[in-house]
Amino acid sequence: MKSILLYHNISKTFSPYGSIVFPDAFRKHLKFIKSKGIKFLSPDEFFKADSGVLLTFDDGFVDLYKFAFPILIEENVPAIIFVVSGYAGKKNEWEITLGKSFTHLSWSKIQEMYRYGITIGSHSHLHPDYSRSPVDLVKEDMKVSLETISDKIGERVKYLSYPFGRIRKEEREFAGQVGYEKAFISTPRETDNPYCIGRWAVYTIDGLFNLSAKIGLNRFGGFERLKCKGINWVSNATGIIKGLCK
């Protein structure tokens, strides 16, 4: 059994999108998975193994440093954080915040987490919607992010998570052309394409039963798959609305 989990933020505050998992709940998730004898793997280990769980975090919010990082160290759990290179230390501009916005990790915090063994990946440079952006912009954004992050951490970035979790089918190969080894979408999907790797998103509303389905321990994976796709569709729609409001 192999599963890739996607978290957006670990924090003690609420998000209008249900994408925050509270620190205590996050710790329970890790301990629960361990209790089932399932091993957490780094990205490099995961893609060589027959079983295990890979933890991924999109966006790279600063609360990950405050809340998730200490838990990962304490539990000795590897993970990958996908950061938006052009927004390091800044608040983003692509969400409808409803009065609440989140700051992204600074380079100093990213570098510290990397030194402790957290894998750093790219979540783009400026977080455009690749599925609605000109071809040249998509390739340039991928390239600039790879080069920027690689320079900041002193190691070539291997992994990309598409902003908004999506990209046009005919443009998936861009990631490989630019220099990434693998790229991730934000919904569950089984495919051999290394540039369309699916993930199970974890939300505020998810308990251990939901988590069990996402890692293949019960028969409700189909329901969780539909839920992930539905919530992802709604969250992506907010980006479209944001663009129309400019």
mmCIF file of C-alpha atoms in Angstrom:
data_model
loop_
_atom_site.group_PDB
_atom_site.id
_atom_site.type_symbol
_atom_site.label_atom_id
_atom_site.label_comp_id
_atom_site.label_asym_id
_atom_site.label_seq_id
_atom_site.Cartn_x
_atom_site.Cartn_y
_atom_site.Cartn_z
ATOM 1 C CA MET A 1 0.000 0.000 0.000
ATOM 2 C CA LYS A 2 1.319 3.421 -0.990
ATOM 3 C CA SER A 3 -0.350 6.771 -0.371
ATOM 4 C CA ILE A 4 0.596 10.413 -0.797
ATOM 5 C CA LEU A 5 -1.099 12.826 1.601
ATOM 6 C CA LEU A 6 -1.489 16.519 0.840
ATOM 7 C CA TYR A 7 -1.752 19.071 3.651
ATOM 8 C CA HIS A 8 -1.990 22.803 2.998
ATOM 9 C CA ASN A 9 -1.410 24.255 6.430
ATOM 10 C CA ILE A 10 -1.026 23.191 10.043
ATOM 11 C CA SER A 11 -2.280 26.018 12.240
ATOM 12 C CA LYS A 12 -4.456 26.984 15.203
ATOM 13 C CA THR A 13 -6.581 29.368 13.153
ATOM 14 C CA PHE A 14 -9.411 28.744 10.698
ATOM 15 C CA SER A 15 -9.362 29.002 6.919
ATOM 16 C CA PRO A 16 -12.480 29.722 4.829
ATOM 17 C CA TYR A 17 -11.522 26.758 2.620
ATOM 18 C CA GLY A 18 -11.296 24.058 5.291
ATOM 19 C CA SER A 19 -7.678 23.439 4.333
ATOM 20 C CA ILE A 20 -6.175 23.863 7.810
ATOM 21 C CA VAL A 21 -5.469 20.907 10.072
ATOM 22 C CA PHE A 22 -4.950 21.766 13.737
ATOM 23 C CA PRO A 23 -1.609 20.757 15.293
ATOM 24 C CA ASP A 24 -3.126 18.274 17.756
ATOM 25 C CA ALA A 25 -5.060 16.596 14.956
ATOM 26 C CA PHE A 26 -1.948 16.488 12.776
ATOM 27 C CA ARG A 27 0.019 14.799 15.549
ATOM 28 C CA LYS A 28 -2.792 12.241 15.954
ATOM 29 C CA HIS A 29 -2.659 11.554 12.205
ATOM 30 C CA LEU A 30 1.057 10.769 12.360
ATOM 31 C CA LYS A 31 0.738 8.588 15.449
ATOM 32 C CA PHE A 32 -2.245 6.746 13.972
ATOM 33 C CA ILE A 33 -0.400 5.910 10.760
ATOM 34 C CA LYS A 34 2.620 4.741 12.753
ATOM 35 C CA SER A 35 0.383 2.581 14.954
ATOM 36 C CA LYS A 36 -0.713 0.686 11.845
ATOM 37 C CA GLY A 37 2.878 -0.244 11.087
ATOM 38 C CA ILE A 38 3.021 2.039 8.053
ATOM 39 C CA LYS A 39 6.313 3.780 7.400
ATOM 40 C CA PHE A 40 6.696 7.430 6.475
ATOM 41 C CA LEU A 41 9.129 7.879 3.601
ATOM 42 C CA SER A 42 11.047 10.741 2.025
ATOM 43 C CA PRO A 43 10.185 11.439 -1.635
ATOM 44 C CA ASP A 44 13.307 9.666 -2.882
ATOM 45 C CA GLU A 45 12.515 6.625 -0.710
ATOM 46 C CA PHE A 46 8.828 6.620 -1.596
ATOM 47 C CA PHE A 47 9.302 6.243 -5.324
ATOM 48 C CA LYS A 48 11.598 3.258 -4.822
ATOM 49 C CA ALA A 49 9.422 1.487 -2.231
ATOM 50 C CA ASP A 50 6.489 -0.906 -2.515
ATOM 51 C CA SER A 51 4.622 0.583 0.451
ATOM 52 C CA GLY A 52 4.597 3.621 2.715
ATOM 53 C CA VAL A 53 3.210 7.135 3.089
ATOM 54 C CA LEU A 54 4.630 10.363 1.703
ATOM 55 C CA LEU A 55 3.660 13.622 3.436
ATOM 56 C CA THR A 56 3.440 16.705 1.232
ATOM 57 C CA PHE A 57 2.578 20.325 2.030
ATOM 58 C CA ASP A 58 1.547 22.874 -0.606
ATOM 59 C CA ASP A 59 2.136 26.657 -0.500
ATOM 60 C CA GLY A 60 4.703 26.725 2.316
ATOM 61 C CA PHE A 61 2.914 28.890 4.867
ATOM 62 C CA VAL A 62 4.872 30.195 7.842
ATOM 63 C CA ASP A 63 2.637 28.304 10.289
ATOM 64 C CA LEU A 64 4.269 25.104 9.049
ATOM 65 C CA TYR A 65 7.474 26.265 10.715
ATOM 66 C CA LYS A 66 5.692 27.104 13.958
ATOM 67 C CA PHE A 67 3.404 24.084 14.258
ATOM 68 C CA ALA A 68 4.211 21.272 11.784
ATOM 69 C CA PHE A 69 8.013 21.414 11.839
ATOM 70 C CA PRO A 70 8.411 20.681 15.584
ATOM 71 C CA ILE A 71 5.989 17.751 15.322
ATOM 72 C CA LEU A 72 7.795 16.315 12.301
ATOM 73 C CA ILE A 73 11.102 16.510 14.184
ATOM 74 C CA GLU A 74 9.642 15.019 17.364
ATOM 75 C CA GLU A 75 7.985 12.151 15.485
ATOM 76 C CA ASN A 76 10.996 11.715 13.159
ATOM 77 C CA VAL A 77 8.772 11.931 10.077
ATOM 78 C CA PRO A 78 10.140 13.033 6.671
ATOM 79 C CA ALA A 79 8.125 15.339 4.419
ATOM 80 C CA ILE A 80 8.285 17.607 1.398
ATOM 81 C CA ILE A 81 7.181 21.238 1.420
ATOM 82 C CA PHE A 82 6.356 22.847 -1.928
ATOM 83 C CA VAL A 83 7.119 26.570 -1.720
ATOM 84 C CA VAL A 84 6.097 29.469 -3.954
ATOM 85 C CA SER A 85 9.506 30.995 -4.641
ATOM 86 C CA GLY A 86 8.281 34.465 -5.600
ATOM 87 C CA TYR A 87 6.286 34.860 -2.377
ATOM 88 C CA ALA A 88 8.850 33.787 0.232
ATOM 89 C CA GLY A 89 8.203 35.916 3.334
ATOM 90 C CA LYS A 90 5.144 37.552 1.737
ATOM 91 C CA LYS A 91 1.359 37.223 1.783
ATOM 92 C CA ASN A 92 -0.161 35.781 -1.363
ATOM 93 C CA GLU A 93 -2.540 37.528 -3.746
ATOM 94 C CA TRP A 94 -4.434 34.639 -5.337
ATOM 95 C CA GLU A 95 -6.930 33.714 -2.628
ATOM 96 C CA ILE A 96 -10.238 35.223 -1.544
ATOM 97 C CA THR A 97 -9.196 35.691 2.073
ATOM 98 C CA LEU A 98 -12.472 36.827 3.701
ATOM 99 C CA GLY A 99 -10.360 38.901 6.054
ATOM 100 C CA LYS A 100 -7.761 36.201 6.766
ATOM 101 C CA SER A 101 -4.506 35.791 4.846
ATOM 102 C CA PHE A 102 -1.397 33.733 5.498
ATOM 103 C CA THR A 103 2.271 34.638 5.154
ATOM 104 C CA HIS A 104 4.635 32.303 3.329
ATOM 105 C CA LEU A 105 7.853 30.920 4.779
ATOM 106 C CA SER A 106 10.907 33.174 4.533
ATOM 107 C CA TRP A 107 14.038 31.852 2.872
ATOM 108 C CA SER A 108 15.804 31.624 6.236
ATOM 109 C CA LYS A 109 13.073 29.345 7.611
ATOM 110 C CA ILE A 110 12.986 27.299 4.399
ATOM 111 C CA GLN A 111 16.744 26.841 4.609
ATOM 112 C CA GLU A 112 16.555 25.829 8.275
ATOM 113 C CA MET A 113 13.895 23.216 7.582
ATOM 114 C CA TYR A 114 15.920 21.914 4.664
ATOM 115 C CA ARG A 115 18.987 21.532 6.889
ATOM 116 C CA TYR A 116 16.899 19.394 9.263
ATOM 117 C CA GLY A 117 16.033 17.037 6.431
ATOM 118 C CA ILE A 118 12.770 18.424 5.068
ATOM 119 C CA THR A 119 12.704 18.118 1.278
ATOM 120 C CA ILE A 120 11.950 21.393 -0.502
ATOM 121 C CA GLY A 121 10.035 21.377 -3.776
ATOM 122 C CA SER A 122 8.535 23.993 -6.061
ATOM 123 C CA HIS A 123 4.914 25.162 -6.046
ATOM 124 C CA SER A 124 5.711 27.575 -8.893
ATOM 125 C CA HIS A 125 7.274 31.039 -8.784
ATOM 126 C CA LEU A 126 4.201 33.318 -8.842
ATOM 127 C CA HIS A 127 1.381 30.761 -8.452
ATOM 128 C CA PRO A 128 -0.393 31.329 -11.781
ATOM 129 C CA ASP A 129 -3.101 28.906 -12.853
ATOM 130 C CA TYR A 130 -1.146 26.816 -15.359
ATOM 131 C CA SER A 131 -4.374 25.486 -16.873
ATOM 132 C CA ARG A 132 -5.327 29.042 -17.917
ATOM 133 C CA SER A 133 -1.916 30.605 -18.583
ATOM 134 C CA PRO A 134 -0.019 31.113 -21.861
ATOM 135 C CA VAL A 135 2.395 28.295 -22.692
ATOM 136 C CA ASP A 136 5.482 30.512 -22.489
ATOM 137 C CA LEU A 137 4.460 31.806 -19.056
ATOM 138 C CA VAL A 138 3.987 28.274 -17.725
ATOM 139 C CA LYS A 139 7.429 27.114 -18.807
ATOM 140 C CA GLU A 140 9.145 30.290 -17.629
ATOM 141 C CA ASP A 141 7.423 30.193 -14.233
ATOM 142 C CA MET A 142 8.474 26.556 -13.726
ATOM 143 C CA LYS A 143 12.034 27.334 -14.741
ATOM 144 C CA VAL A 144 12.449 30.450 -12.589
ATOM 145 C CA SER A 145 11.104 28.638 -9.537
ATOM 146 C CA LEU A 146 13.395 25.646 -10.005
ATOM 147 C CA GLU A 147 16.439 27.880 -10.407
ATOM 148 C CA THR A 148 15.516 30.198 -7.520
ATOM 149 C CA ILE A 149 14.853 27.466 -4.965
ATOM 150 C CA SER A 150 17.862 25.413 -6.074
ATOM 151 C CA ASP A 151 20.080 28.453 -5.586
ATOM 152 C CA LYS A 152 18.610 29.233 -2.155
ATOM 153 C CA ILE A 153 18.952 25.719 -0.691
ATOM 154 C CA GLY A 154 22.132 24.710 -2.520
ATOM 155 C CA GLU A 155 20.635 21.590 -4.119
ATOM 156 C CA ARG A 156 18.788 21.074 -7.384
ATOM 157 C CA VAL A 157 15.026 20.827 -6.901
ATOM 158 C CA LYS A 158 13.526 17.568 -8.157
ATOM 159 C CA TYR A 159 9.828 17.913 -7.425
ATOM 160 C CA LEU A 160 7.052 20.275 -8.538
ATOM 161 C CA SER A 161 3.483 20.675 -7.275
ATOM 162 C CA TYR A 162 1.315 22.520 -9.795
ATOM 163 C CA PRO A 163 -0.312 25.706 -8.469
ATOM 164 C CA PHE A 164 -4.033 25.072 -7.903
ATOM 165 C CA GLY A 165 -3.107 21.414 -8.371
ATOM 166 C CA ARG A 166 -3.695 21.322 -12.104
ATOM 167 C CA ILE A 167 -2.194 21.801 -15.552
ATOM 168 C CA ARG A 168 -3.359 21.182 -19.107
ATOM 169 C CA LYS A 169 -2.784 17.568 -20.155
ATOM 170 C CA GLU A 170 -0.679 18.517 -23.160
ATOM 171 C CA GLU A 171 1.652 20.612 -20.990
ATOM 172 C CA ARG A 172 2.514 18.091 -18.270
ATOM 173 C CA GLU A 173 5.759 17.227 -20.006
ATOM 174 C CA PHE A 174 6.956 20.815 -19.521
ATOM 175 C CA ALA A 175 7.990 19.909 -15.991
ATOM 176 C CA GLY A 176 10.417 17.314 -17.295
ATOM 177 C CA GLN A 177 11.709 19.611 -20.022
ATOM 178 C CA VAL A 178 12.492 22.302 -17.452
ATOM 179 C CA GLY A 179 14.341 19.843 -15.208
ATOM 180 C CA TYR A 180 11.933 18.410 -12.613
ATOM 181 C CA GLU A 181 11.898 14.659 -12.080
ATOM 182 C CA LYS A 182 8.288 14.426 -10.930
ATOM 183 C CA ALA A 183 5.245 16.683 -10.604
ATOM 184 C CA PHE A 184 2.096 16.423 -8.484
ATOM 185 C CA ILE A 185 -1.570 17.290 -8.867
ATOM 186 C CA SER A 186 -3.860 17.834 -5.857
ATOM 187 C CA THR A 187 -6.476 15.110 -6.342
ATOM 188 C CA PRO A 188 -6.191 11.311 -6.102
ATOM 189 C CA ARG A 189 -5.273 9.706 -9.385
ATOM 190 C CA GLU A 190 -3.602 6.483 -10.433
ATOM 191 C CA THR A 191 -1.244 6.984 -13.361
ATOM 192 C CA ASP A 192 2.223 6.028 -14.487
ATOM 193 C CA ASN A 193 2.888 9.553 -15.729
ATOM 194 C CA PRO A 194 5.649 11.029 -13.489
ATOM 195 C CA TYR A 195 4.274 14.518 -14.155
ATOM 196 C CA CYS A 196 0.721 13.786 -13.014
ATOM 197 C CA ILE A 197 1.093 12.156 -9.609
ATOM 198 C CA GLY A 198 -2.113 12.169 -7.561
ATOM 199 C CA ARG A 199 -2.452 12.953 -3.854
ATOM 200 C CA TRP A 200 -5.079 12.627 -1.123
ATOM 201 C CA ALA A 201 -5.833 16.043 0.353
ATOM 202 C CA VAL A 202 -6.474 16.185 4.112
ATOM 203 C CA TYR A 203 -8.975 18.758 5.402
ATOM 204 C CA THR A 204 -10.139 20.283 8.676
ATOM 205 C CA ILE A 205 -13.180 18.005 8.678
ATOM 206 C CA ASP A 206 -11.196 14.787 8.299
ATOM 207 C CA GLY A 207 -10.999 12.428 11.262
ATOM 208 C CA LEU A 208 -9.076 9.178 11.604
ATOM 209 C CA PHE A 209 -11.783 7.263 9.726
ATOM 210 C CA ASN A 210 -11.357 9.562 6.710
ATOM 211 C CA LEU A 211 -7.594 9.303 6.995
ATOM 212 C CA SER A 212 -7.877 5.513 7.054
ATOM 213 C CA ALA A 213 -9.681 5.611 3.709
ATOM 214 C CA LYS A 214 -7.042 7.872 2.202
ATOM 215 C CA ILE A 215 -4.267 5.428 3.112
ATOM 216 C CA GLY A 216 -6.181 2.334 2.060
ATOM 217 C CA LEU A 217 -7.215 0.938 5.448
ATOM 218 C CA ASN A 218 -10.968 0.849 4.820
ATOM 219 C CA ARG A 219 -13.388 0.565 1.917
ATOM 220 C CA PHE A 220 -14.433 4.205 1.721
ATOM 221 C CA GLY A 221 -11.643 5.315 -0.601
ATOM 222 C CA GLY A 222 -14.156 5.924 -3.383
ATOM 223 C CA PHE A 223 -16.129 8.351 -1.239
ATOM 224 C CA GLU A 224 -12.946 10.162 -0.169
ATOM 225 C CA ARG A 225 -11.842 10.383 -3.791
ATOM 226 C CA LEU A 226 -15.092 12.108 -4.760
ATOM 227 C CA LYS A 227 -14.866 14.403 -1.736
ATOM 228 C CA CYS A 228 -11.308 15.438 -2.590
ATOM 229 C CA LYS A 229 -12.276 16.197 -6.170
ATOM 230 C CA GLY A 230 -15.358 18.152 -5.106
ATOM 231 C CA ILE A 231 -13.552 20.295 -2.544
ATOM 232 C CA ASN A 232 -10.704 20.876 -4.984
ATOM 233 C CA TRP A 233 -13.167 22.068 -7.614
ATOM 234 C CA VAL A 234 -14.733 24.549 -5.184
ATOM 235 C CA SER A 235 -11.347 25.866 -4.014
ATOM 236 C CA ASN A 236 -10.158 26.279 -7.597
ATOM 237 C CA ALA A 237 -13.316 28.216 -8.425
ATOM 238 C CA THR A 238 -12.284 30.848 -5.860
ATOM 239 C CA GLY A 239 -9.179 31.514 -7.927
ATOM 240 C CA ILE A 240 -11.290 32.110 -10.997
ATOM 241 C CA ILE A 241 -13.545 34.518 -9.068
ATOM 242 C CA LYS A 242 -10.486 36.337 -7.723
ATOM 243 C CA GLY A 243 -9.253 36.842 -11.271
ATOM 244 C CA LEU A 244 -12.596 38.210 -12.440
ATOM 245 C CA CYS A 245 -12.606 40.707 -9.559
ATOM 246 C CA LYS A 246 -9.311 42.318 -10.580
#
